Steps between C-alpha positions, in 0.01 A plus 500: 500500500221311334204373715575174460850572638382660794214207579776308488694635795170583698383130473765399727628820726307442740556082603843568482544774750232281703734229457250276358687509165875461428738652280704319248877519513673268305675442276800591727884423489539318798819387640547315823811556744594187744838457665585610857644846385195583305421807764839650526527434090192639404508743774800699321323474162163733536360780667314352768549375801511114487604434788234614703197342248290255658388111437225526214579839437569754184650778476584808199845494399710605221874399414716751342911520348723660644421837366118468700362455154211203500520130352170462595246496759333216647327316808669300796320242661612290795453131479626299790804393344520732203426827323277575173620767347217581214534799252425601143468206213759733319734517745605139472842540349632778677358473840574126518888580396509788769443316768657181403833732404560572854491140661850417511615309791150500653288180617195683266272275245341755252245274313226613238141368597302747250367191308358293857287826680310716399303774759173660603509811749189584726452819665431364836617407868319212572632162484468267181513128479807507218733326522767744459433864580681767572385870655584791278444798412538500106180775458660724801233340737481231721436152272609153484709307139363198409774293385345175309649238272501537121294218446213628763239681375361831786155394597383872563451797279800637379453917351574621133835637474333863409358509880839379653668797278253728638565340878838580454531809354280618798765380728732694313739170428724515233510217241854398350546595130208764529601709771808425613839327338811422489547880415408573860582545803299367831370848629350590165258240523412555879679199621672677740158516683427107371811318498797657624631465814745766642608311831572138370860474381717559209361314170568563152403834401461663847754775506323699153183452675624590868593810310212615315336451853732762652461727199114487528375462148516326165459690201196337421261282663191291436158740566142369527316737252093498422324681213085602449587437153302158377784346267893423551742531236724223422799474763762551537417892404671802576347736762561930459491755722479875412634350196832340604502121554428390868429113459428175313188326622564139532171296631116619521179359558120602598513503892137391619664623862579904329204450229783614281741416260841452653839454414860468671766749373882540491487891586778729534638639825308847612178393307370191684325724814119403517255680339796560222358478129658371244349433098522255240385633181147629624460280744594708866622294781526520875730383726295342813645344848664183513333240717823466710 
């Protein structure tokens, strides 16, 4: 990683985890959801509980076919009379015609508002003046979304998208298109811990996932790796161990929190224990403890 890379990232680290600078989300796909079934409709479409989120809220969630496989992955927010559902850029086709395939004789608007929001995320808990706001925890800790209109310009520093890669990959969340897909399956990426609920009741995809919850494992799953080597090939790259293949890395970053290069990794059942290496090329890697 060049210098000028890594000043890059340091510049800002610190404001943002103080809160005093926010991280850029958009662009988004955002849809809204009105109608007086949107909770029992959108309820039986993802992996969280919607049921039980809160006014002003967000929560993780991912919707899945049948099969448990993912459309995509996204964020629900609670308006008073509606939901935001905001996800991937890419995922407009497919996610959009998902959900909007399954409202059939429901009292459901599904509307796309990508082009009139756009949205800021501060790792805080104290209150903010906004106008719209909800609390979330997009970086796996406690934070608030600032939703503002397209045509508003954010009035406080706002971090390069190098430090909010870094920010994330710390947290060990997985990024559509990089580490997870429509190739896989919830658990893989960790959203059983992030956005599944197991209590709630039946929505699409929830018997394929009840099961791999009985069976206990995937056959791969997404691994928070670090190297003390000072350069990262290009990704995605293929990770060895005692030569057989054991991965694909999918995401990395300097971490000014492990002083390290780090990196997210599909890894293969039986090799994803901490303290388990793993190489690319020269380059050894180490798997490390996720942060939940």
């Amino acid at each position: 990683m060049s210098r000028s890379q890594l000043n890059e990232i340091l510049t800002d680290y610190d404001g943002v985890l103080a809160g005093e600078i926010a991280l850029p989300i958009s662009p988004r796909l955002i849809l809204e959801l009105k109608g007086s079934d949107r909770i029992r409709y959108l309820n039986g479409q993802v992996t969280s509980d919607v049921a039980s989120l809160q006014e002003k809220h967000s929560q993780y969630s991912s919707i899945c076919t049948n099969k448990g496989k993912m459309v995509g992955d996204g964020w629900i927010s609670k308006n008073t009379d509606s939901f935001f559902v905001d996800a991937d850029p890419s995922l407009e086709e497919t996610l959009t015609a998902r959900l909007d395939r399954y409202i059939i004789a429901d009292d459901v608007e599904l509307v796309d508002v990508s082009q009139s929001w756009k949205i800021f995320h501060l790792i805080t808990q104290r209150q903010l003046d906004a106008k719209l706001t909800f609390q979330s925890k997009r970086y796996n800790t406690p934070g608030i979304d600032i939703w503002l209109p397209a045509d508003q310009e954010y009035e406080q520093p706002v971090c390069s998208a190098k430090t909010a890669t870094a920010i994330r990959i710390e947290a060990a969340m997985p990024l559509w298109g990089k580490d997870i897909s429509e190739k896989s399956l919830p658990p893989e990426g960790n959203l059983d811990k992030l956005a599944i609920s197991y209590s709630k009741g039946c929505y699409t995809g929830q018997e394929p996932i009840a099961r791999i919850k009985s069976k206990g494992h995937v056959n791969k799953k997404l691994c928070l790796l670090k190297t003390d080597h000072d350069t990262c090939p290009n990704l995605p790259t293929e990770l060895t161990r005692n030569g057989e293949k054991s991965g694909i890395l999918t995401s990395s970053s300097f971490s000014p929190k492990h002083q390290a290069i780090i990196a997210l990794g599909l890894i293969k059942r039986g090799l994803q224990e901490t303290g388990t290496q793993h190489t690319s090329g020269d380059i050894i890697w180490e798997i490390i403890d996720l942060p939940y």
